[in-house]
């Protein structure tokens, strides 16, 4: 089996990078290929990178409320694609209510700050296997 | 407010405790060389001799527009706050105007949106800028320009304005305040501001080294201090190369440090930093004025140490950190509030943060005896060890090449990415204990205390972009254009940029326009994100 390819990026002006960098390293250490898109992305740049890099999963890190506005845009754009790439979102700012809302627009999994590495890896593997 | 000089049982307290007259000469000499009384070289025990003086108590403020943030200042001042501290939203922190497409959904949500002099006028409306300390975590160049203009408008001397601006030319791009400009330009802005303040606003700290924000990448205390000194040393050398006298600007160097939950080491770090700074400025850079050697230390307690799980626990963390800082002796403090994991402070969190400081100061009275750990075998040993490690790390980093080349070559970027990964691993593995997060968790549905307050959101000011468009159209267009061309010209020369920037700000040019033109004059795009075109093209 080929390695799982995942894109990790942050949207808008959110510049809190500790979690994104930490998760990227952790996923690499667990055999995944991580394409790290860093900060200052828009839904357009995320989508473009995801398609160009042919990733299995898109991971968005959020420590600013901007994701509340960008995620519906990104999900709408993805659903227009022939084979929509599954999206996961992580971040401490995501409340239980927001988590449910993300589920409703089609986000496959949401990880809060206390989520274990094993759970994150398991979720991504399951999504990539589909 | 009364400050006691006695314990509750009536025992008289001295302002500090030192080796007594009968101590051996060796001990007395060692004390003089390595510790000194509070307010005496090498300032290990404190920059000033000011028993019971407390510290400037303030909480990080800024949300929505300038008007709303001004109301936050006034509320906190009514509650006994003794200075103000401003944080901009993320576009403001990155020198971006609110009409930039990338700023759209975050205007005013993680700090105040500021982009022109009118905003600063509203922000400081009825705030006595010559009486209380104005600490800005916002854009240093524009805070200084507007405070200078405001003082003139109010008929007071800019020389009477007190406060500070944060400087972070080395590390801005990697830790949350990306300026997207050539490093040389950022460093030059920093030095121009410091030089300008030393001449025009001598009570104002034009150089508050910000080791808080970059240490939030997960750095330990030694790394934080070492990187702070590498940056300070480079800025100092650059200013000396301009022909400035060290004593003309060094008295207004200050350091904003972090404070994690590692109680003893944080105290040792601050004591060691005061000593390292004093010796460095005196022995290496030749300062003669004792004020140059005594560095002011302010602190912002660690947001990274807080959790979104059980937010009420963060109040305890803030209190413990405040006690550590009171024992270490600091000049100013903001506590990261209990809702930090979600947002910039709410009104409720502001008051809890301020009351925490007031209780530690007034009820526990911990600053009545200065440097109470002084002479402790443990604390002196820890201070010595932290100092030794910090000095070794400075030497190691500087031996790798010119620090400016290390910045542009990506050395520090690697450093921070390594620290971020390490922090993640340490929390995941439990090596760093975080109550409620990796031990002693409670089920999500039981984690309700203060959750509603912490999770309350502030909607982005979507209308700000349009309002700015109206403002821009109302300006004297040719005056704005001329002033921007002047900024371009000065940026291309060796002259200090500040005067041209102040003139441009006065005509109504915005921060984004001025910085964009400075980028252009340095041979880089007006808008690094590729959305906007320059107003001076053609």
XYZ file of C-alpha atoms in Angstrom:
668
model
C 0.000 0.000 0.000
C 1.208 3.482 -0.821
C 1.738 5.937 1.987
C -1.206 8.120 2.944
C -0.799 11.662 1.621
C -2.272 14.484 3.704
C -2.269 18.236 3.179
C -2.073 20.348 6.345
C -2.841 24.051 6.181
C -4.140 27.057 8.078
C -6.691 29.525 6.700
C -6.736 33.329 6.475
C -4.638 35.361 8.886
C -4.527 32.690 11.605
C -0.846 32.376 12.474
C -1.026 29.944 15.382
C 1.207 27.225 14.004
C 2.271 25.184 17.031
C -0.421 22.513 16.636
C -0.180 22.283 12.832
C 3.590 21.818 12.915
C 3.352 19.361 15.808
C 0.679 17.259 14.100
C 2.529 17.326 10.767
C 5.663 15.952 12.418
C 3.682 13.345 14.321
C 1.956 12.106 11.144
C 5.288 11.959 9.281
C 6.780 9.960 12.140
C 3.876 7.554 11.669
C 4.607 6.955 8.020
C 2.364 9.480 6.315
C 3.440 11.900 3.619
C 2.562 15.365 4.804
C 2.337 18.303 2.426
C 2.598 21.269 4.743
C 0.829 24.319 3.297
C 1.471 26.594 6.294
C -0.416 29.842 6.924
C -2.242 32.415 4.779
C -4.341 29.987 2.772
C -7.771 30.552 1.299
C -10.209 27.788 0.344
C -8.939 28.266 -3.236
C -5.261 27.732 -2.359
C -6.090 24.704 -0.197
C -8.159 23.112 -2.950
C -5.549 23.809 -5.585
C -2.726 22.358 -3.492
C -4.819 19.318 -2.570
C -5.526 18.550 -6.226
C -1.981 19.239 -7.427
C -0.511 17.094 -4.687
C -3.141 14.395 -5.154
C -3.691 14.015 -1.420
C -5.942 11.466 0.266
C -7.026 13.782 3.083
C -7.047 17.521 3.779
C -6.300 18.649 7.346
C -7.151 22.193 8.456
C -5.754 23.591 11.701
C -7.768 26.389 13.339
C -6.985 28.656 16.225
C -9.057 31.596 15.037
C -12.764 31.818 14.274
C -12.056 32.466 10.600
C -12.569 28.768 9.890
C -16.279 29.232 10.618
C -16.513 31.311 7.444
C -13.917 29.579 5.288
C -14.948 25.974 5.936
C -18.398 26.209 4.306
C -16.701 27.801 1.281
C -14.082 25.060 1.110
C -16.635 22.265 1.525
C -18.827 23.702 -1.196
C -15.894 23.891 -3.583
C -14.817 20.334 -2.747
C -18.262 18.897 -3.309
C -18.145 20.167 -6.876
C -15.079 18.012 -7.507
C -15.457 14.594 -9.172
C -14.179 12.722 -6.120
C -14.367 14.966 -3.053
C -11.294 14.689 -0.814
C -12.224 14.064 2.831
C -11.482 16.941 5.224
C -10.554 16.879 8.907
C -10.307 19.946 11.136
C -8.349 20.349 14.374
C -8.033 23.141 16.883
C -8.646 24.181 20.465
C -11.092 26.954 19.536
C -13.665 24.519 18.156
C -16.607 24.210 20.539
C -19.001 21.249 20.762
C -21.645 23.244 18.894
C -19.228 24.261 16.137
C -18.077 20.669 15.870
C -21.623 19.578 15.128
C -21.979 22.338 12.529
C -18.796 21.181 10.803
C -20.234 17.666 10.676
C -23.351 19.002 9.003
C -21.415 20.608 6.162
C -19.555 17.370 5.524
C -16.317 17.623 7.523
C -15.321 14.018 8.187
C -13.714 14.431 11.619
C -12.960 17.175 14.138
C -10.141 16.983 16.671
C -10.068 19.111 19.826
C -6.941 19.873 21.820
C -7.163 16.739 23.950
C -7.414 14.267 21.065
C -4.812 11.503 21.261
C -2.328 10.946 18.458
C -3.661 7.396 18.059
C -7.177 8.664 17.463
C -6.025 11.214 14.897
C -3.964 8.606 13.029
C -6.818 6.089 13.127
C -9.329 8.599 11.757
C -7.094 9.656 8.899
C -6.263 6.054 7.977
C -9.938 5.155 7.856
C -10.711 8.142 5.614
C -7.797 7.435 3.284
C -8.861 3.782 2.900
C -12.241 4.723 1.505
C -4.235 51.724 49.670
C -2.291 50.854 52.812
C 0.761 48.740 52.455
C 1.904 47.044 55.585
C 5.504 46.861 56.709
C 4.712 44.197 59.256
C 3.493 40.649 59.310
C 0.095 39.966 60.834
C 1.848 39.040 64.078
C 3.610 42.380 64.187
C 7.068 41.365 63.025
C 8.737 44.266 61.220
C 9.844 43.614 57.658
C 12.906 45.082 55.994
C 12.728 46.046 52.347
C 15.233 43.336 51.513
C 17.468 40.893 53.337
C 21.189 40.685 52.680
C 24.301 39.153 54.241
C 24.699 40.728 57.684
C 27.658 42.794 58.794
C 29.280 39.808 60.469
C 29.394 37.773 57.256
C 32.784 36.765 55.872
C 34.522 39.074 53.385
C 34.285 36.345 50.746
C 30.541 36.190 51.117
C 30.180 39.969 51.100
C 32.354 40.310 47.989
C 30.498 37.525 46.246
C 27.229 39.238 47.112
C 28.431 42.544 45.709
C 29.775 40.991 42.496
C 26.973 38.601 41.633
C 23.819 39.845 43.307
C 23.882 43.374 44.675
C 20.997 45.011 46.514
C 17.812 45.669 44.564
C 18.561 48.689 42.384
C 22.324 48.013 42.369
C 24.598 46.476 39.758
C 24.425 43.729 38.476
C 20.708 44.010 39.253
C 20.171 40.286 39.819
C 17.901 41.179 42.735
C 15.910 43.829 40.926
C 16.192 46.852 38.717
C 14.876 49.306 41.289
C 14.840 49.712 45.018
C 11.132 50.164 45.437
C 9.742 47.991 48.233
C 6.013 47.399 48.029
C 5.906 49.300 44.773
C 4.127 46.486 43.008
C 4.124 46.569 39.227
C 2.153 48.195 36.434
C -1.031 46.129 36.398
C -2.751 45.833 33.064
C -4.619 43.337 30.927
C -4.271 42.806 27.204
C -7.129 44.711 25.543
C -8.517 45.078 22.077
C -11.603 43.846 20.328
C -13.715 45.166 17.487
C -13.084 48.754 16.513
C -11.143 51.456 18.309
C -14.255 52.819 20.043
C -15.063 49.490 21.658
C -11.454 48.975 22.709
C -11.347 52.471 24.205
C -14.318 51.465 26.366
C -12.353 48.382 27.478
C -9.464 50.624 28.571
C -11.782 52.906 30.503
C -13.525 50.031 32.242
C -10.227 48.497 33.332
C -8.819 51.832 34.483
C -11.949 52.336 36.596
C -11.277 48.936 38.125
C -7.808 49.984 39.208
C -5.683 49.052 36.234
C -2.514 51.183 36.261
C -1.604 51.088 32.551
C -3.122 49.930 29.289
C -1.995 47.240 26.895
C -3.235 47.023 23.312
C -3.364 44.044 21.020
C -4.344 44.378 17.361
C -6.326 41.799 15.411
C -4.199 39.531 13.239
C -4.309 41.795 10.134
C -3.278 44.797 12.272
C -0.465 42.776 13.862
C 0.720 41.883 10.355
C 0.543 45.508 9.090
C -2.460 44.772 6.868
C -5.427 47.099 6.400
C -8.959 45.781 7.030
C -9.883 46.144 3.347
C -7.413 43.422 2.362
C -9.266 40.338 1.062
C -7.345 38.021 3.388
C -8.402 40.063 6.441
C -12.118 39.726 5.775
C -13.257 37.259 8.418
C -10.979 38.265 11.249
C -11.427 42.024 11.535
C -11.641 42.905 15.204
C -12.062 39.333 16.401
C -8.685 38.690 18.030
C -7.754 42.234 18.888
C -8.611 45.725 17.768
C -8.629 46.746 14.109
C -6.315 49.748 13.630
C -5.056 51.155 10.360
C -5.005 54.955 10.405
C -4.515 57.890 12.748
C -8.274 58.364 13.265
C -8.382 54.860 14.727
C -5.647 55.685 17.248
C -7.374 58.971 18.064
C -10.499 57.032 19.001
C -8.529 54.326 20.761
C -6.838 56.814 23.104
C -9.770 59.184 23.450
C -9.687 60.624 27.010
C -6.797 58.313 27.939
C -4.044 60.369 29.632
C -1.095 59.250 27.517
C 1.356 61.311 29.569
C 0.109 59.992 32.931
C -0.277 56.265 32.487
C 1.906 53.786 30.686
C 0.722 52.897 27.179
C 1.982 49.461 26.287
C 1.375 48.487 22.701
C 1.555 44.950 21.464
C 0.304 46.386 18.173
C 2.351 47.712 15.233
C 5.318 49.574 16.804
C 5.897 52.098 14.036
C 2.272 53.209 13.848
C 1.713 53.269 17.593
C 4.707 55.578 17.978
C 3.662 57.775 15.032
C 0.131 58.210 16.345
C 1.138 58.753 19.989
C 3.588 61.413 18.812
C 0.867 63.146 16.758
C -1.708 62.779 19.530
C 0.591 64.417 22.053
C 1.070 67.378 19.723
C -2.669 67.599 19.067
C -3.336 67.681 22.794
C -0.726 70.327 23.401
C 1.518 68.086 25.486
C 5.118 67.268 24.776
C 5.752 63.900 23.083
C 8.670 63.703 25.521
C 6.156 63.188 28.338
C 4.531 60.115 26.750
C 5.240 56.895 28.632
C 4.908 53.325 27.510
C 6.445 50.806 25.165
C 6.256 49.095 21.808
C 7.207 45.501 21.178
C 10.045 44.792 18.786
C 10.640 41.425 17.174
C 12.565 41.839 13.896
C 14.292 38.440 14.034
C 11.394 36.159 14.730
C 8.229 37.897 13.513
C 7.811 35.836 10.370
C 7.808 32.493 12.164
C 5.709 33.063 15.251
C 2.531 34.869 14.431
C 3.280 38.439 13.361
C 4.397 37.966 9.761
C 5.350 41.278 8.146
C 6.249 39.678 4.808
C 9.059 42.094 4.163
C 12.804 41.742 3.711
C 14.535 41.183 7.039
C 16.802 44.180 6.439
C 13.761 46.444 6.171
C 12.186 45.091 9.352
C 15.439 45.540 11.261
C 15.812 49.037 9.899
C 12.248 49.941 10.999
C 13.060 48.643 14.476
C 16.242 50.677 14.703
C 14.614 53.812 13.267
C 11.848 53.626 15.875
C 14.335 53.170 18.728
C 16.484 56.041 17.489
C 13.452 58.295 17.027
C 12.087 57.517 20.510
C 15.453 58.076 22.169
C 15.452 61.597 20.728
C 11.789 62.639 20.697
C 10.095 60.429 23.279
C 12.796 59.695 25.848
C 10.393 58.352 28.491
C 8.987 55.840 26.024
C 10.495 52.377 25.621
C 10.995 52.189 21.862
C 12.607 48.804 22.343
C 10.587 46.313 24.332
C 12.193 43.076 23.245
C 9.354 40.600 22.865
C 10.460 37.176 23.969
C 6.886 36.300 24.939
C 5.464 35.661 21.525
C 8.262 33.593 20.089
C 8.679 31.492 23.219
C 5.014 30.525 22.790
C 6.319 28.271 20.014
C 7.093 25.932 22.923
C 10.582 27.170 23.848
C 11.985 26.511 27.294
C 13.226 29.288 29.586
C 16.873 29.027 28.505
C 15.989 29.110 24.805
C 13.666 32.062 25.337
C 16.330 34.101 27.121
C 19.098 33.149 24.696
C 17.093 34.080 21.609
C 16.025 37.337 23.245
C 19.659 38.248 23.878
C 20.758 37.268 20.378
C 18.185 39.709 19.022
C 18.953 42.474 21.544
C 22.673 42.177 20.866
C 22.209 42.451 17.128
C 19.920 45.478 17.408
C 22.343 47.137 19.841
C 25.297 46.511 17.515
C 23.324 47.921 14.583
C 22.500 51.079 16.541
C 26.121 51.472 17.668
C 27.224 51.100 14.033
C 24.980 54.071 13.240
C 27.162 56.077 15.569
C 24.718 56.249 18.481
C 25.988 56.357 22.045
C 24.944 53.274 23.997
C 23.688 55.434 26.866
C 21.407 57.357 24.509
C 19.094 54.392 23.971
C 19.969 51.548 26.361
C 18.016 53.021 29.327
C 14.848 52.416 27.313
C 15.494 48.796 26.440
C 13.052 46.513 28.201
C 12.155 42.851 27.844
C 8.685 41.310 27.781
C 9.191 37.773 29.011
C 6.923 34.767 29.143
C 6.015 32.893 32.317
C 5.177 29.210 32.128
C 4.125 26.971 35.018
C 7.739 25.987 35.779
C 7.646 28.127 38.905
C 11.228 28.175 40.174
C 12.897 28.238 36.800
C 10.839 31.240 35.692
C 12.034 33.176 38.750
C 15.623 32.128 38.105
C 15.276 33.102 34.442
C 14.287 36.669 35.272
C 17.061 37.046 37.866
C 19.609 35.636 35.407
C 18.393 37.855 32.562
C 18.836 41.004 34.638
C 22.410 40.009 35.481
C 23.311 38.970 31.932
C 21.887 42.208 30.550
C 23.720 44.410 33.062
C 27.092 42.808 32.438
C 26.631 42.707 28.683
C 25.664 46.364 28.379
C 28.394 47.535 30.718
C 31.306 45.276 29.907
C 30.713 44.466 26.247
C 28.963 47.586 24.989
C 30.641 50.100 27.293
C 27.641 51.762 28.946
C 28.471 54.269 31.688
C 24.961 55.251 32.797
C 23.629 52.813 35.432
C 20.149 53.218 33.935
C 21.457 51.577 30.765
C 22.458 48.493 32.724
C 19.206 48.068 34.653
C 16.772 46.380 32.328
C 13.050 46.708 32.879
C 11.334 43.318 32.785
C 7.640 43.071 31.961
C 5.704 39.864 31.557
C 2.805 38.323 29.752
C 1.933 34.977 31.276
C 1.894 31.965 28.993
C -1.188 31.383 26.874
C 0.294 28.058 25.840
C 0.244 26.911 29.473
C -3.557 27.258 29.549
C -6.144 24.734 28.438
C -9.541 24.930 26.804
C -10.527 22.020 29.042
C -11.950 23.309 32.361
C -11.255 26.987 31.660
C -11.647 27.898 35.356
C -8.357 26.056 36.014
C -6.635 28.776 33.993
C -7.436 31.300 36.730
C -5.306 29.236 39.092
C -2.504 29.042 36.542
C -2.549 32.824 36.145
C -2.399 33.292 39.910
C 0.537 30.912 40.349
C 2.435 32.654 37.548
C 1.689 36.052 39.090
C 3.137 34.911 42.407
C 6.284 33.733 40.635
C 6.607 37.095 38.889
C 5.999 39.055 42.062
C 8.767 37.069 43.758
C 11.098 37.578 40.780
C 10.350 41.317 40.745
C 8.910 42.699 37.526
C 7.802 46.143 36.376
C 4.601 45.300 34.495
C 2.309 42.349 33.927
C -0.573 41.063 31.869
C -2.095 37.708 32.761
C -3.297 35.491 29.935
C -6.911 35.160 30.973
C -9.023 32.034 31.467
C -10.662 32.328 28.037
C -7.314 32.705 26.224
C -7.672 29.352 24.461
C -10.727 30.667 22.661
C -10.399 34.402 22.249
C -8.872 37.689 23.340
C -10.164 38.508 26.818
C -13.849 39.051 27.474
C -14.957 41.675 29.993
C -15.437 38.995 32.651
C -11.998 37.498 32.016
C -10.385 40.931 32.055
C -11.713 41.616 35.523
C -10.641 38.223 36.878
C -7.140 38.786 35.459
C -6.854 42.239 36.953
C -8.267 41.123 40.320
C -5.761 38.245 40.374
C -2.923 40.751 40.075
C -4.457 43.012 42.700
C -5.008 40.189 45.194
C -1.462 38.881 44.823
C -0.106 42.408 45.179
C -2.340 43.930 47.852
C -3.510 40.992 49.947
C -0.501 38.700 49.768
C 1.754 41.763 49.704
C 4.530 39.752 48.131
C 6.610 42.654 46.838
C 7.009 44.213 50.292
C 10.257 42.301 50.716
C 12.214 42.493 47.481
C 13.785 39.391 45.955
C 12.835 37.220 48.937
C 14.588 34.247 47.286
C 17.910 36.132 47.230
C 20.571 34.121 49.026
C 18.586 30.900 48.890
C 21.050 28.095 48.125
C 18.571 26.597 45.742
C 17.558 29.790 43.905
C 21.101 31.110 43.556
C 22.238 27.762 42.204
C 19.346 27.643 39.758
C 19.957 31.247 38.671
C 23.651 30.486 38.074
C 22.801 27.385 36.057
C 20.199 29.153 33.922
C 22.664 31.986 33.309
C 25.407 29.568 32.311
C 23.151 27.752 29.850
C 21.824 30.986 28.360
C 25.341 32.353 27.837
C 26.459 29.080 26.263
C 23.512 29.114 23.886
C 24.145 32.739 22.856
C 27.762 31.829 22.109
C 26.692 28.760 20.187
C 24.181 30.645 18.032
C 26.529 33.548 17.347
C 29.320 31.117 16.417
C 27.129 29.856 13.574
C 27.480 33.132 11.720
C 26.147 36.670 11.582
C 22.746 36.511 13.309
C 21.208 38.410 10.382
C 22.376 35.647 8.033
C 20.926 33.059 10.399
C 17.541 34.788 10.110
C 17.552 34.915 6.317
C 19.096 31.441 6.060
C 16.194 29.891 7.956
C 18.099 28.851 11.091
C 15.486 30.286 13.455
C 12.605 28.960 11.403
C 14.031 25.475 11.892
C 14.567 26.221 15.553
C 10.905 27.163 16.082
C 9.541 24.278 14.046
C 11.649 21.919 16.138
C 10.324 23.479 19.335
C 6.711 23.236 18.153
C 7.093 19.531 17.355
C 8.829 18.895 20.664
C 6.054 20.665 22.555
C 3.396 18.582 20.825
C 5.291 15.386 21.656
C 5.804 16.381 25.274
C 2.109 17.093 25.798
C 1.046 13.939 23.914
C 3.423 11.737 25.878
C 2.511 13.346 29.185
C 6.048 14.546 29.812
C 4.515 17.978 30.325
C 1.632 17.574 32.756
C -1.499 19.505 31.892
C -4.315 18.980 34.345
C -7.604 18.410 32.578
C -5.869 17.807 29.253
C -3.510 14.856 29.587
C -4.298 13.896 33.197
C -7.330 14.250 35.468
C -9.770 14.919 32.637
C -13.505 15.352 33.161
C -16.165 14.192 30.682
C -17.031 16.833 28.103
C -20.639 17.180 29.294
C -19.472 17.920 32.847
C -16.939 20.526 31.742
C -19.314 23.478 31.975
C -17.862 25.974 34.482
C -17.109 29.300 32.693
C -17.530 27.535 29.371
C -20.327 29.790 28.123
C -18.293 32.942 28.863
C -15.158 31.471 27.303
C -16.883 30.332 24.138
C -18.845 33.540 23.495
C -17.802 34.788 20.080
C -17.296 38.249 18.696
C -18.453 38.685 15.116
C -15.909 40.066 12.620
C -16.523 43.670 11.544
C -17.408 42.883 7.951
C -18.398 46.533 7.381
C -14.918 47.882 8.218
C -13.608 47.374 4.673
C -16.380 49.474 3.202
C -15.980 52.180 5.865
C -12.293 52.348 5.074
C -13.114 52.805 1.405
C -15.294 55.814 2.286
C -12.526 57.243 4.465
C -9.892 56.750 1.757
C -12.076 58.557 -0.792
C -12.540 61.494 1.604
C -8.819 62.250 1.921
C -6.805 64.939 0.163
C -5.628 62.534 -2.541
C -2.664 64.528 -3.779
C -1.385 65.100 -0.237
C -1.660 61.377 0.511
C 0.146 60.519 -2.721
C 2.910 63.038 -2.050
C 3.389 61.730 1.469
C 3.601 58.140 0.214
C 6.133 59.150 -2.425
C 8.152 60.773 0.359
C 8.042 57.503 2.325
C 9.259 55.684 -0.790
C 12.123 58.126 -1.211
C 13.231 58.039 2.417
C 13.036 54.241 2.502
C 15.386 54.176 -0.488
C 17.855 56.379 1.408
C 19.757 55.937 4.674
C 17.681 58.504 6.535
C 15.453 57.673 9.482
C 11.998 56.721 8.168
C 9.979 58.002 11.117
C 9.530 61.617 10.119
C 8.184 60.711 6.678
C 5.950 58.039 8.203
C 4.528 60.514 10.729
C 3.779 63.008 7.945
C 2.066 60.301 5.894
C 0.013 59.171 8.896
C -0.991 62.786 9.472
C -2.325 63.140 5.891
C -4.489 60.051 6.388
C -2.319 57.450 4.661
C -3.049 54.020 6.109
C -0.680 51.542 7.652
C -1.106 49.125 4.752
C -0.332 51.836 2.211
C 2.743 53.117 4.043
C 4.193 49.658 4.650
C 3.388 48.606 1.088
C 5.324 51.560 -0.280
C 8.226 50.738 2.034
C 8.201 47.184 0.686
C 8.241 48.538 -2.877
C 11.158 50.836 -2.108
C 12.986 47.722 -0.895
C 12.396 45.956 -4.185
C 9.584 43.669 -3.028
C 5.870 43.647 -3.960
C 3.518 46.242 -2.442
C 1.168 43.450 -1.372
C 3.058 40.261 -0.533
C -0.191 38.293 -0.839
C -0.711 39.488 -4.402
C -4.205 40.993 -4.067
C -3.654 44.767 -4.026
C -1.979 47.287 -6.308
C 0.179 50.178 -5.182
C -1.406 53.630 -4.854
C 1.766 55.309 -6.131
C 2.194 53.317 -9.326
C 2.163 55.233 -12.579
